[in-house]
Amino acid sequence: MRKSLKVVTIGGGSSYTPELIEGFIKRYEEFPLTDLWLVDIEAGKEKLEIVGAMAQRMVKAAGIDCTVHLTLDRREALKNADFVTTQLRAGQLSARVLDERIPLSHGMIGQETNGAGGIFNALRTVPVILDIVEDMKELCPDAWLINFANPAGMVTEAVLRYGNWPKVVGLCNIPVNAVVNEAELLGEAPEKLFFQFAGINHMHWHTVMDSKGVDRTDELIKLMYGTGTNTEIVANIKDNNLIFEQVENLHMVPCPYHNYYYHTDKMLAEELADFEVNGTRAEKVKQIEAELFALYKDPQLDYKPKQLAERGGARYSEAACETITSIYNDKRTTMTVSTRNNGTVKDLPDDCAVEVTCTLTGNGPVPYNFGSFKPQERGLLQLMKAMEQLTIEAAVTGDRGTLLQALTINPLVTSGDVAKQVMEEMLEAHKEFLPAFFK
């Protein structure tokens, strides 16, 4: 009798789900999935039914022996799971609109993982993920949690620190995209290069070495930032042209999200101008999602449509499915993930979550040692990690003072009375999802 292999995807009604299905189909020979459970909440029921039916068509068209289950009952789905993936957004896209709109209305960056918006995304998401972990302890104590929910680094650290669940991997598609795009710039196949990333989610830097041991980082920096060529990697960052002299001095390639910190004035001006004319990025994503789900309803559609690329999250399935397959097979794939630091980055606490290059083994991620950053990177990194830890503590305790401290030290938030006003506005706007702050 064929051995059962079960994956549970929480947030299964997401528009990204076809990416995940495509990834599992592609890897079926090495990861013979028997049962995929797509789970959502009542508010996401319609989307779950639409994308779930499409997932069933994709599996049928691929001719693989896998059953796709749809349910609103998370506990039913979790029983005896081998892997659990989370791709949820607490409050759905309407909450993201507020995360972006309220800070922008106060003249600050409005973004789903950075600034005040990123903090409030974490406040809503962390308690939900910790509830899932408690269910996993009871119903699937041997399962791995593979998290893609933003902000991925803070969620991973919350699971490690407050959930006491070591079998967790946090994922982001930014490093995956960087490897592919930057290898092309260097005229090399990705497998011929070694990219070493270190830092935290959306706040990391990396170097590149070729198969002969030659450091190609400075060459890459010149190609990316010394020629005036736009190296767009993220849909919400239109122009990744950082100041060449600054990046050259780093001798490391920054994450595209560093634009929010290295070019705050430019990013804010662009966001405010776009906000006045087109609204928030979240509102654009809502429109894209509506168009995607109209496509997904087509009973003849049994493959991932190309329009999904416009949603963002490119190569999501590469990150998620390759991580799962590598752990399952002890495949030892090299990937960049969020995991416990354990001395990998000496500038950060051993017990915190870092986003670093790892070998993915049957026992989980084994990081490549990085060492220490130079002052250029270290100061910002340590500040952002402190902000993350305060945010996670506030999410767990509901303490407003701790939350105000997180907002105050965030470089993208105006401190003082403005920070307090934004905090109160956003708490009230998200009150339904933040009961800990209203006891």
Coordinates of C-alpha atoms in Angstrom, one line a residue:
M1 CA 0.0 0.0 0.0
R2 CA 1.3 3.5 -0.9
K3 CA 2.5 5.5 2.0
S4 CA 0.5 8.6 2.9
L5 CA 2.2 12.0 2.4
K6 CA 0.1 14.9 3.6
V7 CA 0.6 18.7 3.2
V8 CA -1.8 21.2 4.8
T9 CA -1.9 24.7 3.4
I10 CA -3.5 27.3 5.7
G11 CA -4.6 30.3 3.6
G12 CA -5.5 27.8 0.9
G13 CA -7.8 30.3 -0.8
S14 CA -4.9 32.6 -1.7
S15 CA -4.4 33.6 -5.3
Y16 CA -0.9 32.2 -4.9
T17 CA -2.1 28.6 -4.4
P18 CA -1.8 27.7 -8.2
E19 CA 1.9 28.4 -7.8
L20 CA 2.1 25.9 -5.0
I21 CA 0.2 23.3 -6.9
E22 CA 2.5 23.7 -9.9
G23 CA 5.5 23.3 -7.7
F24 CA 4.2 20.0 -6.2
I25 CA 3.2 18.7 -9.7
K26 CA 6.7 19.5 -10.9
R27 CA 8.3 17.6 -8.0
Y28 CA 5.9 14.7 -7.8
E29 CA 8.5 12.0 -8.6
E30 CA 10.6 13.0 -5.6
F31 CA 7.8 14.2 -3.4
P32 CA 4.8 11.8 -4.0
L33 CA 2.1 13.9 -2.4
T34 CA -1.0 11.9 -1.6
D35 CA -3.2 14.5 0.1
L36 CA -3.2 18.3 -0.1
W37 CA -5.5 20.0 2.3
L38 CA -6.4 23.6 1.5
V39 CA -7.7 25.4 4.6
D40 CA -9.3 28.8 4.9
I41 CA -11.7 30.8 7.2
E42 CA -15.3 31.6 6.6
A43 CA -14.5 35.0 5.1
G44 CA -12.3 33.2 2.5
K45 CA -14.8 30.5 1.7
E46 CA -15.7 31.7 -1.8
K47 CA -12.0 32.1 -2.8
L48 CA -11.2 28.7 -1.4
E49 CA -13.9 27.0 -3.4
I50 CA -12.8 28.8 -6.6
V51 CA -9.0 28.2 -6.3
G52 CA -9.6 24.8 -4.8
A53 CA -11.6 23.6 -7.8
M54 CA -8.8 24.9 -10.0
A55 CA -6.2 23.1 -8.0
Q56 CA -8.2 19.9 -8.4
R57 CA -8.3 20.5 -12.2
M58 CA -4.5 21.1 -12.3
V59 CA -3.8 17.8 -10.4
K60 CA -6.2 15.9 -12.6
A61 CA -4.6 17.3 -15.8
A62 CA -1.2 16.4 -14.5
G63 CA -2.3 12.8 -14.0
I64 CA -0.9 12.4 -10.5
D65 CA -2.4 10.4 -7.7
C66 CA -3.1 13.1 -5.3
T67 CA -6.4 14.2 -3.6
V68 CA -7.0 17.9 -3.0
H69 CA -9.3 18.5 0.0
L70 CA -11.0 21.8 0.8
T71 CA -12.1 22.7 4.4
L72 CA -12.8 25.5 6.8
D73 CA -11.9 23.1 9.7
R74 CA -8.3 23.6 10.5
R75 CA -8.1 21.0 13.1
E76 CA -9.6 18.3 10.9
A77 CA -7.0 19.2 8.2
L78 CA -4.0 19.1 10.6
K79 CA -4.4 15.6 11.8
N80 CA -1.2 13.6 11.0
A81 CA 0.1 16.2 8.6
D82 CA 3.7 15.8 7.4
F83 CA 4.2 19.5 6.4
V84 CA 2.1 22.6 7.2
T85 CA 2.4 25.7 5.0
T86 CA 1.1 29.1 6.0
Q87 CA 0.3 31.8 3.4
L88 CA -2.4 33.7 5.3
R89 CA -3.0 37.4 5.7
A90 CA -5.0 38.2 8.9
G91 CA -7.6 40.6 7.9
Q92 CA -7.2 39.8 4.2
L93 CA -6.3 42.5 1.7
S94 CA -8.6 45.0 3.3
A95 CA -6.3 45.1 6.3
R96 CA -3.3 45.6 4.0
V97 CA -5.0 48.6 2.5
L98 CA -5.2 50.2 6.0
D99 CA -1.6 49.2 6.7
E100 CA -0.6 51.3 3.7
R101 CA -3.2 54.0 3.7
I102 CA -2.9 55.2 7.3
P103 CA 0.9 55.7 7.4
L104 CA 0.8 57.4 4.0
S105 CA -1.9 59.8 5.3
H106 CA 0.6 60.9 7.9
G107 CA 3.4 61.4 5.4
M108 CA 5.2 58.1 6.1
I109 CA 6.1 55.0 4.1
G110 CA 3.0 52.8 3.8
Q111 CA 4.1 49.2 3.1
E112 CA 3.0 45.7 4.1
T113 CA 6.3 44.6 5.6
N114 CA 8.1 47.9 6.4
G115 CA 7.4 50.8 8.7
A116 CA 4.1 51.0 10.7
G117 CA 2.3 48.8 8.2
G118 CA 4.8 46.0 8.6
I119 CA 4.5 46.3 12.4
F120 CA 0.7 46.0 12.3
N121 CA 0.8 43.2 9.8
A122 CA 2.9 41.3 12.4
L123 CA 0.6 42.2 15.3
R124 CA -2.3 40.6 13.5
T125 CA -0.4 37.6 12.1
V126 CA 1.7 36.4 15.0
P127 CA -1.2 35.4 17.3
V128 CA -2.9 33.4 14.5
I129 CA 0.3 31.6 13.7
L130 CA 0.9 30.8 17.4
D131 CA -2.6 29.3 17.6
I132 CA -1.8 27.1 14.6
V133 CA 1.4 26.0 16.4
E134 CA -0.7 25.0 19.4
D135 CA -2.9 22.9 17.2
M136 CA 0.1 21.3 15.6
K137 CA 1.6 20.3 18.9
E138 CA -1.6 18.2 19.5
L139 CA -2.5 17.0 16.0
C140 CA 0.8 16.7 14.0
P141 CA 3.7 16.9 16.5
D142 CA 6.2 15.7 13.9
A143 CA 5.3 18.1 11.1
W144 CA 7.4 20.9 9.7
L145 CA 5.9 24.4 9.6
I146 CA 6.9 26.2 6.4
N147 CA 5.8 29.8 6.7
F148 CA 5.4 32.2 3.8
A149 CA 3.1 34.6 5.6
N150 CA 4.5 38.1 6.0
P151 CA 6.4 39.5 7.7
A152 CA 8.1 36.1 7.4
G153 CA 11.1 36.8 9.7
M154 CA 9.0 38.1 12.6
V155 CA 6.6 35.2 12.2
T156 CA 9.5 32.7 12.3
E157 CA 11.0 34.3 15.4
A158 CA 7.6 34.3 17.1
V159 CA 7.2 30.5 16.5
L160 CA 10.7 29.8 17.8
R161 CA 10.6 32.2 20.8
Y162 CA 7.0 32.0 21.9
G163 CA 5.6 28.9 20.2
N164 CA 8.6 26.8 21.3
W165 CA 8.4 25.0 17.9
P166 CA 11.9 24.4 16.4
K167 CA 10.7 22.7 13.2
V168 CA 9.9 26.0 11.4
V169 CA 11.3 27.5 8.2
G170 CA 10.5 31.0 7.1
L171 CA 10.5 31.7 3.3
C172 CA 10.8 34.7 1.1
N173 CA 11.1 34.7 -2.7
I174 CA 13.4 37.7 -2.8
P175 CA 16.7 35.7 -2.5
V176 CA 15.4 33.1 -5.0
N177 CA 14.7 35.9 -7.5
A178 CA 18.0 37.6 -6.8
V179 CA 20.0 34.4 -7.6
V180 CA 18.2 33.9 -10.9
N181 CA 18.3 37.6 -12.0
E182 CA 21.9 38.3 -10.9
A183 CA 23.3 35.1 -12.3
E184 CA 21.9 36.3 -15.7
L185 CA 23.6 39.7 -15.2
L186 CA 26.9 38.0 -14.7
G187 CA 26.4 35.7 -17.7
E188 CA 26.5 32.5 -15.5
A189 CA 24.2 29.7 -14.7
P190 CA 22.9 30.0 -11.1
E191 CA 24.3 26.6 -10.2
K192 CA 27.8 27.9 -11.1
L193 CA 27.7 30.6 -8.5
F194 CA 27.5 30.6 -4.7
F195 CA 25.4 33.4 -3.2
Q196 CA 25.8 33.9 0.5
F197 CA 23.0 35.9 2.1
A198 CA 23.0 37.1 5.7
G199 CA 20.7 39.4 7.8
I200 CA 17.0 39.2 8.5
N201 CA 14.0 39.1 6.3
H202 CA 13.8 42.1 3.9
M203 CA 17.0 43.4 5.6
H204 CA 19.8 41.2 4.3
W205 CA 22.9 41.6 2.1
H206 CA 24.8 39.1 0.0
T207 CA 28.0 38.2 -1.7
V208 CA 28.6 36.1 -4.9
M209 CA 31.5 33.8 -5.7
D210 CA 32.0 31.7 -8.8
S211 CA 33.0 28.0 -9.1
K212 CA 36.7 29.0 -9.3
G213 CA 36.5 30.8 -6.0
V214 CA 36.6 34.3 -7.5
D215 CA 34.5 36.9 -5.7
R216 CA 32.2 38.4 -8.2
T217 CA 30.4 40.8 -5.8
D218 CA 32.0 44.1 -6.8
E219 CA 31.5 43.2 -10.5
L220 CA 27.8 42.6 -9.8
I221 CA 27.5 45.9 -7.9
K222 CA 28.9 47.7 -10.9
L223 CA 26.5 46.0 -13.3
M224 CA 23.5 46.6 -11.0
Y225 CA 24.2 50.2 -9.7
G226 CA 27.1 51.6 -11.7
T227 CA 25.4 51.7 -15.2
G228 CA 22.1 53.3 -14.5
T229 CA 20.3 50.1 -15.5
N230 CA 17.0 49.5 -13.6
T231 CA 17.3 46.2 -11.8
E232 CA 13.6 45.8 -10.7
I233 CA 13.1 42.7 -8.5
V234 CA 10.0 43.6 -6.5
A235 CA 6.7 44.8 -7.9
N236 CA 6.4 47.6 -5.3
I237 CA 9.9 48.9 -5.9
K238 CA 9.9 50.4 -9.4
D239 CA 13.5 51.8 -9.3
N240 CA 16.3 49.8 -7.6
N241 CA 19.0 52.3 -8.6
L242 CA 20.7 52.9 -5.2
I243 CA 23.6 55.3 -5.0
F244 CA 26.6 53.5 -6.5
E245 CA 29.2 54.9 -4.1
Q246 CA 27.2 53.7 -1.1
V247 CA 26.7 50.2 -2.4
E248 CA 30.3 50.0 -3.7
N249 CA 31.5 50.8 -0.2
L250 CA 29.4 47.9 1.3
H251 CA 31.1 45.3 -1.0
M252 CA 27.8 43.5 -0.5
V253 CA 24.6 43.5 -2.6
P254 CA 21.7 44.9 -0.5
C255 CA 18.1 43.5 -0.6
P256 CA 15.8 45.6 -2.8
Y257 CA 13.8 46.5 0.3
H258 CA 16.8 48.6 1.5
N259 CA 15.5 51.2 -0.9
Y260 CA 13.1 52.1 1.9
Y261 CA 16.0 52.8 4.2
Y262 CA 18.8 54.0 1.9
H263 CA 16.4 56.1 -0.3
T264 CA 13.6 56.9 2.1
D265 CA 13.0 60.4 0.6
K266 CA 12.7 59.1 -3.0
M267 CA 10.6 56.1 -2.0
L268 CA 8.2 58.2 0.1
A269 CA 7.8 60.8 -2.6
E270 CA 7.0 58.1 -5.2
E271 CA 4.5 56.4 -2.8
L272 CA 2.8 59.7 -2.0
A273 CA 2.5 60.7 -5.6
D274 CA 1.2 57.2 -6.6
F275 CA -1.2 57.2 -3.6
E276 CA -2.7 60.5 -4.7
V277 CA -3.5 59.2 -8.2
N278 CA -3.9 55.4 -7.9
G279 CA -4.4 54.6 -4.2
T280 CA -2.3 52.1 -2.4
R281 CA -0.4 49.1 -3.7
A282 CA -2.9 46.9 -1.8
E283 CA -5.8 48.4 -3.8
K284 CA -4.0 47.6 -7.0
V285 CA -3.4 44.0 -5.8
K286 CA -7.1 43.7 -5.0
Q287 CA -7.9 44.6 -8.6
I288 CA -5.3 42.1 -9.9
E289 CA -6.8 39.4 -7.5
A290 CA -10.3 40.1 -8.8
E291 CA -9.1 39.5 -12.3
L292 CA -7.2 36.4 -11.3
F293 CA -10.2 34.8 -9.6
A294 CA -12.4 35.6 -12.6
L295 CA -9.8 33.5 -14.6
Y296 CA -9.7 30.8 -12.0
K297 CA -13.5 30.3 -12.3
D298 CA -13.1 29.1 -15.9
P299 CA -13.8 25.3 -15.7
Q300 CA -11.4 24.8 -18.6
L301 CA -8.4 26.4 -16.8
D302 CA -6.2 23.6 -15.5
Y303 CA -2.8 25.4 -15.4
K304 CA -1.3 28.4 -13.7
P305 CA -2.2 31.5 -15.8
K306 CA 0.6 33.9 -16.8
Q307 CA -1.3 36.8 -15.2
L308 CA -0.4 35.5 -11.7
A309 CA 3.1 36.9 -12.2
E310 CA 1.6 40.4 -11.9
R311 CA 0.4 39.6 -8.4
G312 CA 4.0 39.6 -7.1
G313 CA 5.5 36.6 -5.4
A314 CA 7.3 35.2 -8.4
R315 CA 9.0 31.8 -7.9
Y316 CA 7.0 31.3 -4.7
S317 CA 6.6 27.6 -5.5
E318 CA 10.4 27.3 -6.0
A319 CA 11.0 28.5 -2.5
A320 CA 8.1 26.6 -0.8
C321 CA 8.1 23.3 -2.7
E322 CA 11.9 23.0 -2.9
T323 CA 12.2 23.5 0.8
I324 CA 9.7 20.8 1.5
T325 CA 11.2 18.4 -1.0
S326 CA 14.7 18.9 0.3
I327 CA 13.7 18.3 3.9
Y328 CA 11.7 15.2 2.9
N329 CA 14.5 13.7 0.9
D330 CA 17.5 15.0 2.9
K331 CA 18.4 16.6 -0.5
R332 CA 20.8 19.2 0.9
T333 CA 19.7 22.0 -1.4
T334 CA 21.3 25.3 -0.9
M335 CA 18.6 28.0 -0.1
T336 CA 18.2 31.2 1.8
V337 CA 15.6 30.9 4.6
S338 CA 14.7 32.3 8.0
T339 CA 15.9 30.0 10.8
R340 CA 17.4 30.2 14.3
N341 CA 20.7 32.1 14.3
N342 CA 22.8 29.9 16.6
G343 CA 25.9 32.0 16.1
T344 CA 25.6 32.3 12.3
V345 CA 25.5 36.1 12.4
K346 CA 27.7 37.1 15.4
D347 CA 26.1 40.6 15.6
L348 CA 22.7 39.2 16.5
P349 CA 21.4 37.1 19.5
D350 CA 21.9 33.4 19.1
D351 CA 18.2 32.6 19.8
C352 CA 16.7 35.1 17.2
A353 CA 15.6 34.4 13.7
V354 CA 17.9 35.3 10.8
E355 CA 17.6 35.0 7.0
V356 CA 20.8 33.3 5.9
T357 CA 22.0 30.8 3.2
C358 CA 21.6 27.3 4.4
T359 CA 21.8 23.6 3.4
L360 CA 18.4 22.1 3.7
T361 CA 18.7 18.7 5.3
G362 CA 16.4 16.0 6.6
N363 CA 16.8 17.7 10.0
G364 CA 16.0 21.2 8.6
P365 CA 18.2 24.2 7.7
V366 CA 21.9 24.1 8.5
P367 CA 23.3 27.7 8.0
Y368 CA 26.6 28.6 6.4
N369 CA 28.5 30.5 9.0
F370 CA 28.7 34.2 8.2
G371 CA 30.5 36.0 11.0
S372 CA 30.2 39.7 11.7
F373 CA 29.1 42.6 9.5
K374 CA 30.9 45.9 9.1
P375 CA 29.5 49.0 10.9
Q376 CA 27.8 50.0 7.6
E377 CA 25.4 47.1 7.9
R378 CA 25.6 46.3 11.5
G379 CA 24.0 49.4 13.0
L380 CA 20.9 49.2 10.8
L381 CA 20.6 45.4 11.2
Q382 CA 20.7 45.5 15.0
L383 CA 18.2 48.4 15.2
M384 CA 15.8 46.5 12.9
K385 CA 16.2 43.2 14.9
A386 CA 15.4 45.2 18.2
M387 CA 12.3 46.6 16.5
E388 CA 11.3 43.1 15.4
Q389 CA 11.6 41.7 18.9
L390 CA 9.6 44.6 20.4
T391 CA 6.9 44.1 17.8
I392 CA 6.7 40.3 18.5
E393 CA 6.5 41.0 22.2
A394 CA 3.7 43.5 21.7
A395 CA 1.8 41.0 19.5
V396 CA 2.0 38.4 22.2
T397 CA 1.3 40.7 25.2
G398 CA -0.9 43.4 23.8
D399 CA 1.2 46.0 25.6
R400 CA 0.8 49.4 24.1
G401 CA 4.0 50.8 25.6
T402 CA 6.0 48.0 24.0
L403 CA 4.3 48.7 20.7
L404 CA 5.1 52.4 20.9
Q405 CA 8.7 51.6 21.5
A406 CA 8.8 49.4 18.3
L407 CA 7.2 52.3 16.3
T408 CA 9.6 54.8 17.8
I409 CA 12.8 53.1 16.9
N410 CA 11.6 52.1 13.4
P411 CA 13.5 54.3 10.9
L412 CA 10.4 54.7 8.7
V413 CA 8.1 56.0 11.5
T414 CA 8.0 59.6 12.6
S415 CA 8.6 59.5 16.4
G416 CA 6.9 61.3 19.3
D417 CA 3.2 62.4 19.1
V418 CA 2.9 61.4 15.5
A419 CA 3.9 57.8 16.2
K420 CA 1.4 57.7 19.1
Q421 CA -1.4 59.1 16.9
V422 CA -0.6 56.5 14.1
M423 CA -0.6 53.7 16.7
E424 CA -4.0 54.7 18.1
E425 CA -5.5 55.1 14.6
M426 CA -4.2 51.7 13.4
L427 CA -5.2 49.9 16.6
E428 CA -8.7 51.2 16.2
A429 CA -8.8 50.4 12.5
H430 CA -7.6 46.8 13.2
K431 CA -9.5 46.4 16.5
E432 CA -11.3 43.2 15.3
F433 CA -8.0 41.4 14.8
L434 CA -6.1 42.8 17.9
P435 CA -8.2 41.8 20.9
A436 CA -5.1 41.6 23.1
F437 CA -4.8 45.4 23.0
F438 CA -8.4 46.0 24.1
K439 CA -8.6 43.9 27.2

